[in-house]
Coordinates of C-alpha atoms in Angstrom, one line a residue:
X1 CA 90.7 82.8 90.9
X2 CA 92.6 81.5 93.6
X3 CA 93.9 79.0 91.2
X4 CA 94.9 81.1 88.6
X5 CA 97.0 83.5 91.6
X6 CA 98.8 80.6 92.8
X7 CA 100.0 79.5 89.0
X8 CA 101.0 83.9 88.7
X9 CA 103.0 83.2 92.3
X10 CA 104.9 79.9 91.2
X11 CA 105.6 81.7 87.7
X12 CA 107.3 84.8 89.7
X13 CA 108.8 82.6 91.7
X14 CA 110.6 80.0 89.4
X15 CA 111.2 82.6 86.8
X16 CA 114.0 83.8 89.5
X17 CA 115.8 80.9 90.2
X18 CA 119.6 80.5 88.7
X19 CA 118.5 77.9 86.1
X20 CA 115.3 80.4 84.3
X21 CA 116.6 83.7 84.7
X22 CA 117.3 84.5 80.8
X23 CA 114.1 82.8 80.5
X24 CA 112.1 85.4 82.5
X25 CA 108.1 85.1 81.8
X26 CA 106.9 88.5 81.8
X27 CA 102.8 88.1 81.0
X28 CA 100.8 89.4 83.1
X29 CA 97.7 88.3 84.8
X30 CA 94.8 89.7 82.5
X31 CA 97.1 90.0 79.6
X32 CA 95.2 88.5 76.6
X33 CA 97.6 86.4 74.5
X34 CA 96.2 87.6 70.6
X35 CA 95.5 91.2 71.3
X36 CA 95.2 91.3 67.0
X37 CA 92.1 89.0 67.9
X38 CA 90.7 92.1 70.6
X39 CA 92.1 94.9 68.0
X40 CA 89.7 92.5 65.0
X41 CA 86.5 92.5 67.4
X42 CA 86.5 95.8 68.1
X43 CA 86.0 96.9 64.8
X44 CA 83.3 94.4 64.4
X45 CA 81.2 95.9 66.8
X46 CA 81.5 99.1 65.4
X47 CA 81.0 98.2 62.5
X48 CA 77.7 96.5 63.4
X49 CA 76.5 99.3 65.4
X50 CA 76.9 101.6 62.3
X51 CA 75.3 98.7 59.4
X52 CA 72.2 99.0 62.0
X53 CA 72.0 102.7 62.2
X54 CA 72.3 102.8 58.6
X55 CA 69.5 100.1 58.0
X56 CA 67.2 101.7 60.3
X57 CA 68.0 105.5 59.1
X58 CA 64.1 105.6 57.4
X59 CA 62.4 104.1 60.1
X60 CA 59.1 105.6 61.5
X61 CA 60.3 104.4 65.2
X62 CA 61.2 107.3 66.6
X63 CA 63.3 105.4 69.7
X64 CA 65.2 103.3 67.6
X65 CA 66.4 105.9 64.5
X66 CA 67.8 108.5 67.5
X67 CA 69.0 106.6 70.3
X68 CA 71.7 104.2 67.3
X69 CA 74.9 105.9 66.8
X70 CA 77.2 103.5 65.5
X71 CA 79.0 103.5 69.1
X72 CA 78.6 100.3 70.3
X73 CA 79.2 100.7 74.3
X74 CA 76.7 103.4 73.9
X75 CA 73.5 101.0 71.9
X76 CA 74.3 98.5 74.2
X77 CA 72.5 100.0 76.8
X78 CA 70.8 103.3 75.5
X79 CA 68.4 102.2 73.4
X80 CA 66.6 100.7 76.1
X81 CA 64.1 103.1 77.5
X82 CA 64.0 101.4 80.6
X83 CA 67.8 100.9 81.1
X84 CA 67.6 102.3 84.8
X85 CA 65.5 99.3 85.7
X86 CA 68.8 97.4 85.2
X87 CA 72.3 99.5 86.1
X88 CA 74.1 96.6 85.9
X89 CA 73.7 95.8 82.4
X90 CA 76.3 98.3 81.4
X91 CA 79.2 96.2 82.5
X92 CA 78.5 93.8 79.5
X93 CA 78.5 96.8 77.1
X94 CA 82.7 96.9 77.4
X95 CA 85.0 96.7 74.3
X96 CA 88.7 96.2 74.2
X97 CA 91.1 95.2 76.2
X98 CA 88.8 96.0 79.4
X99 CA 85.8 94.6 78.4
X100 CA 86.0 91.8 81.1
X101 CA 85.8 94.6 83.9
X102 CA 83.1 93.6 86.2
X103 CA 83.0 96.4 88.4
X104 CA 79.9 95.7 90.7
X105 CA 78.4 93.7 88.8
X106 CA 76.0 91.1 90.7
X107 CA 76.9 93.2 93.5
X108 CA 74.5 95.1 96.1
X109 CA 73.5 98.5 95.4
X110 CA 75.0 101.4 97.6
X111 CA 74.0 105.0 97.4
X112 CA 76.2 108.1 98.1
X113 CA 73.8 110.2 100.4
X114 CA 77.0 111.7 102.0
X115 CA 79.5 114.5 99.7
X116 CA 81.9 115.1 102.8
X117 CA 85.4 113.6 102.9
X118 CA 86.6 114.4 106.1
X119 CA 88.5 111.8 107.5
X120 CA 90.3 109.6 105.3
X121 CA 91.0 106.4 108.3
X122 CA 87.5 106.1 109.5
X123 CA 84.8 107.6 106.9
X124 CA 81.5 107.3 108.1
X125 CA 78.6 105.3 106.0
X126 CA 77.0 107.2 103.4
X127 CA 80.1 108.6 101.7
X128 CA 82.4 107.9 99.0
X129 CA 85.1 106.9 100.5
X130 CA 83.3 104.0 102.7
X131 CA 81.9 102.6 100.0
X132 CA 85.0 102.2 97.4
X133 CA 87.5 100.5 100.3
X134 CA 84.2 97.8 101.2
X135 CA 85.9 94.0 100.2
X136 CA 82.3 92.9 98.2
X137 CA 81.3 93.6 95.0
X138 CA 79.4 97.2 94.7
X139 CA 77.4 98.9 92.3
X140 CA 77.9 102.5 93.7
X141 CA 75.1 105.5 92.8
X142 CA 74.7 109.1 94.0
X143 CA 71.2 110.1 95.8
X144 CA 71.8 113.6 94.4
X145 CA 74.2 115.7 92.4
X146 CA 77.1 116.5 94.5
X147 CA 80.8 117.8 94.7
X148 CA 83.3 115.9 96.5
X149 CA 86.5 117.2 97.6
X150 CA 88.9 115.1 98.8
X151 CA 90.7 115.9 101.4
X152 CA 93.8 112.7 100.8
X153 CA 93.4 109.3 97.5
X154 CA 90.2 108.1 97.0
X155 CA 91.8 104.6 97.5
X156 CA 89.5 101.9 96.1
X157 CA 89.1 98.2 96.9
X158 CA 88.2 95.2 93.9
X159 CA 84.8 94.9 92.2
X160 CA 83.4 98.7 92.3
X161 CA 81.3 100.2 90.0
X162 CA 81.0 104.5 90.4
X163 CA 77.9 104.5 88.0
X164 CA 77.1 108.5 87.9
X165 CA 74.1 108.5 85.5
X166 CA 71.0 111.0 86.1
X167 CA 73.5 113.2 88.4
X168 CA 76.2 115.7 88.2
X169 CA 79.0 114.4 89.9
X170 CA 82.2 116.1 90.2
X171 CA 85.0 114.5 92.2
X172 CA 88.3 116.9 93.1
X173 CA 91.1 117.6 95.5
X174 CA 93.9 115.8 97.2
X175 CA 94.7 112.6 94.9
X176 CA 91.5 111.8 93.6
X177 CA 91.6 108.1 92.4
X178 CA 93.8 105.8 93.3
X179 CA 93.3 101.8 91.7
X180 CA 96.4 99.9 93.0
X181 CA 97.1 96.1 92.9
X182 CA 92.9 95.8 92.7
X183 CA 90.6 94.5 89.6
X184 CA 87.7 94.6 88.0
X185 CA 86.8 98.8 88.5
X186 CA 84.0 100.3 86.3
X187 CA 84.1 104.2 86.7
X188 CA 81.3 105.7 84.5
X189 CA 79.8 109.5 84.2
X190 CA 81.6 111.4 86.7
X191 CA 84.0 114.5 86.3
X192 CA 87.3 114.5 87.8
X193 CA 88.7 117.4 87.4
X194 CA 91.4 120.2 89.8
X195 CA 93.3 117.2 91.7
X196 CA 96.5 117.6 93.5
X197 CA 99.5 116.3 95.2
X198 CA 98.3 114.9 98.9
X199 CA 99.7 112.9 101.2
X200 CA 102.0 112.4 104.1
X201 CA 99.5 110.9 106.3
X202 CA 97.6 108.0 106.5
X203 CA 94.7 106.5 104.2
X204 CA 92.3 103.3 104.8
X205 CA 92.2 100.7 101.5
X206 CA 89.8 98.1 103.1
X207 CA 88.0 97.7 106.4
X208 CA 90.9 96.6 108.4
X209 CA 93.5 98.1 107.0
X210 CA 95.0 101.9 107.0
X211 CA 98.7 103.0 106.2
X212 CA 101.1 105.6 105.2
X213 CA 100.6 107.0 102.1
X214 CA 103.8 109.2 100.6
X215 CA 103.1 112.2 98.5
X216 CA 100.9 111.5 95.4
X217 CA 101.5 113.0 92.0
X218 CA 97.9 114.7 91.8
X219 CA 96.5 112.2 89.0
X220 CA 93.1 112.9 87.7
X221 CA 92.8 108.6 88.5
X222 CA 95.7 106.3 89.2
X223 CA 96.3 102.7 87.6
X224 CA 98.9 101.0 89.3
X225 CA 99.5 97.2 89.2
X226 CA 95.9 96.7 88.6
X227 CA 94.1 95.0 85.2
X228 CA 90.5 94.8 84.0
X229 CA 89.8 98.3 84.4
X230 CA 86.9 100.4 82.5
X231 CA 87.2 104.1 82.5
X232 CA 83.8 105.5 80.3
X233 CA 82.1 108.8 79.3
X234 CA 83.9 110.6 82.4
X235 CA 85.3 114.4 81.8
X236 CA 88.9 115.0 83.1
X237 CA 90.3 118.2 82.9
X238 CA 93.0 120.4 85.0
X239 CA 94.8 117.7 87.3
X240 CA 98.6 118.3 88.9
X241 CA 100.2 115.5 86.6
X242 CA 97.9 113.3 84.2
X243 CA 94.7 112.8 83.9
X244 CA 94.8 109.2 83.6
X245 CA 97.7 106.8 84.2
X246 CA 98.5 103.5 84.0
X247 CA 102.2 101.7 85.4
X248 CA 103.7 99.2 86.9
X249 CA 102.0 96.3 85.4
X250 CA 98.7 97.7 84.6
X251 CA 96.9 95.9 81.5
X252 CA 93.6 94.7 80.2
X253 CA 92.2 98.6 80.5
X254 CA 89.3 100.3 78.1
X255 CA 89.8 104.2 78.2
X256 CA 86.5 105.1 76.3
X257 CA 84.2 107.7 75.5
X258 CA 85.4 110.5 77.9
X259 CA 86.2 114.4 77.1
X260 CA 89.7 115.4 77.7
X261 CA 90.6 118.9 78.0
X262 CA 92.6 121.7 80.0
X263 CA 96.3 120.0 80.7
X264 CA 99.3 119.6 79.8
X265 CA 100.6 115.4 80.2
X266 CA 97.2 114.1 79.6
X267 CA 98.0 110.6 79.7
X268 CA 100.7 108.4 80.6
X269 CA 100.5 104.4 80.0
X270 CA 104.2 102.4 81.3
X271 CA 106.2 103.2 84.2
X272 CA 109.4 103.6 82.8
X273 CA 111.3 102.4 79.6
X274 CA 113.3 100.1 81.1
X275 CA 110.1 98.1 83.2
X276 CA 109.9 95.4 81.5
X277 CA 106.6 94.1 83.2
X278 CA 105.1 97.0 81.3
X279 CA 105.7 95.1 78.1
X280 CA 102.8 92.7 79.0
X281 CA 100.4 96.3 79.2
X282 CA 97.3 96.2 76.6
X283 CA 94.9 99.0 76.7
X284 CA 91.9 100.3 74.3
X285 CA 91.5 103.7 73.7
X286 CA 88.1 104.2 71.7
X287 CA 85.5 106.8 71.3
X288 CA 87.3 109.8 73.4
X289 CA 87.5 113.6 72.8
X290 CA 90.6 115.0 73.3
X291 CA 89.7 119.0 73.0
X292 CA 90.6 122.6 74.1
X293 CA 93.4 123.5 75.8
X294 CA 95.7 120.2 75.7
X295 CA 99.6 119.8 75.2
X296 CA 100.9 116.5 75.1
X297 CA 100.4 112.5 76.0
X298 CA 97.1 111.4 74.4
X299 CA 99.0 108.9 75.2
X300 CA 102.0 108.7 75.8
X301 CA 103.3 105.2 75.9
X302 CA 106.2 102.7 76.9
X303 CA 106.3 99.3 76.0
X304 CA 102.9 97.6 75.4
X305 CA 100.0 96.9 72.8
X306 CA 98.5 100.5 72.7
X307 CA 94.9 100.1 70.3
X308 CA 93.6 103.9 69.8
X309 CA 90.5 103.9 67.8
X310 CA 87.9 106.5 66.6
X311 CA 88.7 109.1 68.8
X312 CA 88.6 113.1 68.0
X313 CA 91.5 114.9 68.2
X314 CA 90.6 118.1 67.5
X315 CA 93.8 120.2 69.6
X316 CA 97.1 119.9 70.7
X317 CA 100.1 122.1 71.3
X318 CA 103.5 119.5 71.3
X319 CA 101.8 116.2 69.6
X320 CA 99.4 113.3 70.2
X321 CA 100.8 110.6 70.5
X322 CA 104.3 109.7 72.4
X323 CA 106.6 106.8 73.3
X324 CA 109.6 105.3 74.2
X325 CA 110.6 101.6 74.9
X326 CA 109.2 100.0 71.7
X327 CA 105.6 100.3 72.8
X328 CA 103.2 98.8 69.9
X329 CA 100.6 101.6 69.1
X330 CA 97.9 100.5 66.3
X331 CA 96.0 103.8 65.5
X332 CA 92.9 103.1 63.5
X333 CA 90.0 105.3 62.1
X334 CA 90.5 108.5 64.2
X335 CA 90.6 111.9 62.9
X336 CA 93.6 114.3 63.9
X337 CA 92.8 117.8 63.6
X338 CA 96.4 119.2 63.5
X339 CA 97.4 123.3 65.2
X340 CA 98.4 126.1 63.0
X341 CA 101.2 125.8 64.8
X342 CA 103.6 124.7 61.6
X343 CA 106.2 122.7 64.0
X344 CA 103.6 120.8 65.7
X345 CA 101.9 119.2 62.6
X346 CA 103.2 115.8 63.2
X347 CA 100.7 113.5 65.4
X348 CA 103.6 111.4 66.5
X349 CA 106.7 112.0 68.6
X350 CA 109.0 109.6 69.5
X351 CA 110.8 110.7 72.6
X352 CA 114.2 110.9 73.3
X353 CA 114.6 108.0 70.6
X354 CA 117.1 108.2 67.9
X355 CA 115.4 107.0 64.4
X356 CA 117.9 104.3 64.3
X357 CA 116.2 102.7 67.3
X358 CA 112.6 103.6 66.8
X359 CA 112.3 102.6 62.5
X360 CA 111.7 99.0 64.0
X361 CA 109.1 99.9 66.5
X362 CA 105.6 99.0 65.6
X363 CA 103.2 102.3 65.0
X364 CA 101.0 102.3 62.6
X365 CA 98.0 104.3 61.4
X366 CA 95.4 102.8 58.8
X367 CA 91.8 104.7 57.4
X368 CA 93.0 107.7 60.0
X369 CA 91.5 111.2 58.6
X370 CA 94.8 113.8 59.0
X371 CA 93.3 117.4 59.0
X372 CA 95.1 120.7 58.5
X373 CA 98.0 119.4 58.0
X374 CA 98.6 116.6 60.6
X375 CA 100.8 113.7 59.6
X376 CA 101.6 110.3 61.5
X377 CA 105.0 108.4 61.3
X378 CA 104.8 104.9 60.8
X379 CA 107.3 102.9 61.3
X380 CA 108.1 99.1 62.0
X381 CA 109.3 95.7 59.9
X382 CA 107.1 93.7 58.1
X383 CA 104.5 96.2 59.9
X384 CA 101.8 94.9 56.8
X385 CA 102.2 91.0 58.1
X386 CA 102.4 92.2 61.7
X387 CA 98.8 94.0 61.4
X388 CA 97.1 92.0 58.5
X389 CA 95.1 90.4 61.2
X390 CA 94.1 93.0 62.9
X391 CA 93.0 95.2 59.7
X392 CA 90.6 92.3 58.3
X393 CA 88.1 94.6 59.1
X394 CA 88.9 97.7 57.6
X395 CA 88.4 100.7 60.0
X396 CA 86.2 102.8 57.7
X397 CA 84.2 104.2 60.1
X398 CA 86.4 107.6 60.8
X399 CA 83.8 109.2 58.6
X400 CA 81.3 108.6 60.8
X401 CA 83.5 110.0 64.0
X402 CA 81.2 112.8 64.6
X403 CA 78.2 110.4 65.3
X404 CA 80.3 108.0 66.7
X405 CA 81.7 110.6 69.6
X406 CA 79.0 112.8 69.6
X407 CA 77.9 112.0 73.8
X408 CA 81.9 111.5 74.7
X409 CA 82.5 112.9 78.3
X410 CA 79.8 112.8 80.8
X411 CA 76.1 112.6 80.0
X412 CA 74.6 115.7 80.9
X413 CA 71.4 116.1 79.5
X414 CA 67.6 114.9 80.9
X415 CA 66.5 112.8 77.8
X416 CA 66.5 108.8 78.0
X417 CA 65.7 109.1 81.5
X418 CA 68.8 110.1 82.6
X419 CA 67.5 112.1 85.6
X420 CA 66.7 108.8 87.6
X421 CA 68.0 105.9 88.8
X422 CA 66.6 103.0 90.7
X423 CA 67.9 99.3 91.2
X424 CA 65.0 97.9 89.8
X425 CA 64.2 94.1 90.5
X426 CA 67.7 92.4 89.2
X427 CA 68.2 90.1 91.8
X428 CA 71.5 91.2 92.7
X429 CA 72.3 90.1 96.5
X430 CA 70.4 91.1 99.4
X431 CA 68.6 94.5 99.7
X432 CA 68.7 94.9 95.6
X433 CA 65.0 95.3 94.6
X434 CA 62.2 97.5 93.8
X435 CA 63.2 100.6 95.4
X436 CA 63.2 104.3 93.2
X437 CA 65.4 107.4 94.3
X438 CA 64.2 110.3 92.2
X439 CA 67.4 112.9 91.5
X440 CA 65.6 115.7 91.4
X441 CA 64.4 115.3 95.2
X442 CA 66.3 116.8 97.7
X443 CA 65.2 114.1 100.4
X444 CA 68.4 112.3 101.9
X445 CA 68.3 108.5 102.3
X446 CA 69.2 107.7 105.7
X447 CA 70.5 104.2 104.7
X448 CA 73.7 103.2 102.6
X449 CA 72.2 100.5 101.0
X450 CA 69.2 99.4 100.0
X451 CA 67.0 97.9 102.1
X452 CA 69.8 97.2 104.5
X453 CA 71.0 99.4 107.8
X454 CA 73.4 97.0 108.7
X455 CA 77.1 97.5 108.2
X456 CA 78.7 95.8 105.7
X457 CA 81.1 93.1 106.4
X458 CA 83.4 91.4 104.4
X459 CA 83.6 87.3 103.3
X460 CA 86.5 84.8 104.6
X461 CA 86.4 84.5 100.4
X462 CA 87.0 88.4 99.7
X463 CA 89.6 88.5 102.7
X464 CA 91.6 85.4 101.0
X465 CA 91.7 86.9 97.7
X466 CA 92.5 90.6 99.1
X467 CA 95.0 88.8 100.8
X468 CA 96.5 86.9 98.0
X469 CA 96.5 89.6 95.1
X470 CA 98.2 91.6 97.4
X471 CA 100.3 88.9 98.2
X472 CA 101.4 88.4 94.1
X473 CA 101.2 92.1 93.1
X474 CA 104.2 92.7 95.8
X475 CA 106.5 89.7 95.3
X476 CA 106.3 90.5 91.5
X477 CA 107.2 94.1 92.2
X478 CA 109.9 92.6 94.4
X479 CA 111.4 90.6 92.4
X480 CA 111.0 92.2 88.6
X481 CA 112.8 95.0 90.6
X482 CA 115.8 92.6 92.4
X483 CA 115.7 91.5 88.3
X484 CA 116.4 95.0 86.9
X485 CA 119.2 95.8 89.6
X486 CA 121.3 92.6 88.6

């Protein structure tokens, strides 16, 4: 890793100098270089997922012909009865572009006994907020079902997983989640939902470090300069600006099986049309609802390779999908339920764009299922060469998008053991075995980790890299900005 940031630093660097300027290298760490090749595999795995619910549609076991449902993130992990002996396995159930997110993978185990948020520079052990800024790898679950308003940005650190399975977690207030210049960030089963602007005071991001933090834009969760990010089966509804968005050099980012409803700009993915950085953005947006009550933005993108696939549209007021900046947006087996609204029929909107520019951009929509009307604009040269790659594996499966969204947003029910967690015996660092938490006890664990009453403290490893992505993410802000002013 440290390799691979001192290469990113050099690159940034040189690509500055008088002699390489009108050369300017503009990937991004975590930017895959054949997202075709990530576009291709995806549909493989769905299409597996679906040729094994279909072969085992007569079968007498009863576990096996209920729990398949063609979603692939979803079998990974639900089919086994005793997934809760083994949280961690979910982070190698990812697709897309963010299926490399770690989260806390290999980390300890730390358990939210704790639902205030009352001071944002020193939180005490036990709540949220202590746990997400922690410099080691985290696999972070809730002793109870709980409601936590914040009072300023949840600001997390690298490696985290928020793993909200067998509880109700709701998560609102002043900025809610903030994931900037960090990686690796699995947020699974939890509702984020009534966020606002916050600010104007100061935050801690890490153990030994606080600072100003400016007015935020009241995002449901915040991407900004960060990469290998996995946002899945989460509900997000009635936040000041989007729900979830992504700038500034954001890539390699799965938005997937989540419920979307109640707002307005539901999703923005690129800072601005003329950041170029954002060209090097790639994110996956697979297996979502996007439901009552929404306007606009789902997404709404600038610059970038943009892969929606088998989600549910089944409402909105303006369009669905935006852009500007010659993003790339490949939609592939979803089904658009268009309004009765006559002028708001057309899935796509180009914005602020005269056709002259955008009849070269690359959108394209293959097996989609258009309903009541809907219609998407394609557009783009040689768009059939461009995508032959990526359509080897023809996304048929849009007939199966009931089945394949049926559990999108957060899990609520009590079947497949969903009302329990425990860390099982998975090895995973120090204090991670053996012990069981029931949900539906209303004892508090004393201790914020398992087995462990000692405070956590971080490694002369996780300083160095804090340290140097930190280090990176702002020179390249620095100087793609000096760039753009020239």
């Amino acid at each position: 890793m440290l390799h691979k940031t001192c290469i990113f630093l050099i690159c940034v660097l040189s690509s500055f100098s008088p002699f390489s300027t009108a050369m300017l290298n503009l990937t991004l760490p975590g930017q895959h270089p054949d997202p075709d090749a990530v576009v291709q595999e995806v549909h493989r795995r769905v299409n597996v997922s679906l040729s094994r619910r279909q072969m085992l549609s007569t079968t007498t076991n009863y576990q096996s012909s209920t729990c398949l449902t063609g979603n692939p993130i979803d079998d990974c992990w639900r089919c086994d009865p005793n997934w809760q002996l083994n949280r961690q396995r979910l982070a190698d159930c990812g697709i897309g572009f963010g299926q490399h997110a770690l989260g806390g993978k290999g980390g300890r185990y730390y358990v939210v006994t704790d639902s205030s948020d009352h001071d944002a520079v020193t939180p005490r052990p036990g709540t949220l907020r202590y746990a997400v800024i922690q410099t080691e790898p985290l696999w972070i679950v809730f002793a109870s079902n709980m409601l936590i308003h914040l009072s300023q940005e949840l600001i997390f650190n690298s490696y985290k997983t928020l793993d909200g399975r067998g509880v109700n977690v709701h998560i609102t207030g002043g900025g809610c989640i903030t994931l900037q210049y960090i990686t690796n960030v699995i947020i699974h089963n939890i509702h984020v939902h009534h966020c606002y602007q916050s600010g104007e005071t100061n935050v801690r991001s890490s153990p030994t470090h606080f600072g100003w933090r400016t007015l935020s834009d009241g995002d449901g969760i915040s991407i900004f300069g960060s990469r290998d990010i996995w946002i899945d089966h989460c509900s997000l509804s009635h936040c000041k600006d989007g729900l979830i968005d992504a700038v500034m050099g954001s890539t390699a980012i799965t938005i997937s099986n989540n419920w979307f409803s109640h707002h307005n700009e539901v999703m923005l993915l690129g800072h601005s049309d003329s950041y170029l950085p954002d060209s090097g953005m790639q994110v996956t947006i697979a297996f979502n609802h996007f439901g009552q009550k929404l306007v606009q933005r789902m997404p709404r993108c600038r610059r970038g390779y943009i892969h929606v696939v088998n989600n549910d549209f089944t409402q909105w007021e303006m369009y669905a999908i935006g852009g500007s900046g010659n993003p790339t947006i490949n939609s592939q087996g979803n089904r658009y339920i268009a309004p009765f609204n006559y002028n708001a029929k057309e899935v796509t909107k180009r914005v602020e764009t005269g056709e002259e520019e955008w009849r070269g951009w690359n959108w394209r929509s293959e097996g989609d299922i258009m309903v009541n009307g809907a219609y998407f604009v394609a557009s783009g040269e040689g768009v059939e060469v461009k995508y032959e790659k990526a359509y080897s594996v023809e996304p048929k499966s849009a007939s199966f998008i009931d089945q394949i969204t049926l559990n999108a947003g957060v899990l609520g029910g009590r079947s497949n053991k969903l009302s329990k967690w425990t860390s099982g015996n998975n090895g995973v660092g120090s204090g991670g075995g053996g012990t069981i938490l029931e949900s539906e006890s209303d004892e508090d664990n004393s201790d914020a980790m398992f087995g462990s009453n000692a405070p956590l403290q971080p490694s002369s490893d996780a300083i160095l890299y804090s340290v140097l992505t930190s280090l990176s993410s702002f020179l390249f802000l620095y100087f793609t900005t000096l760039y753009a002013s020239l």
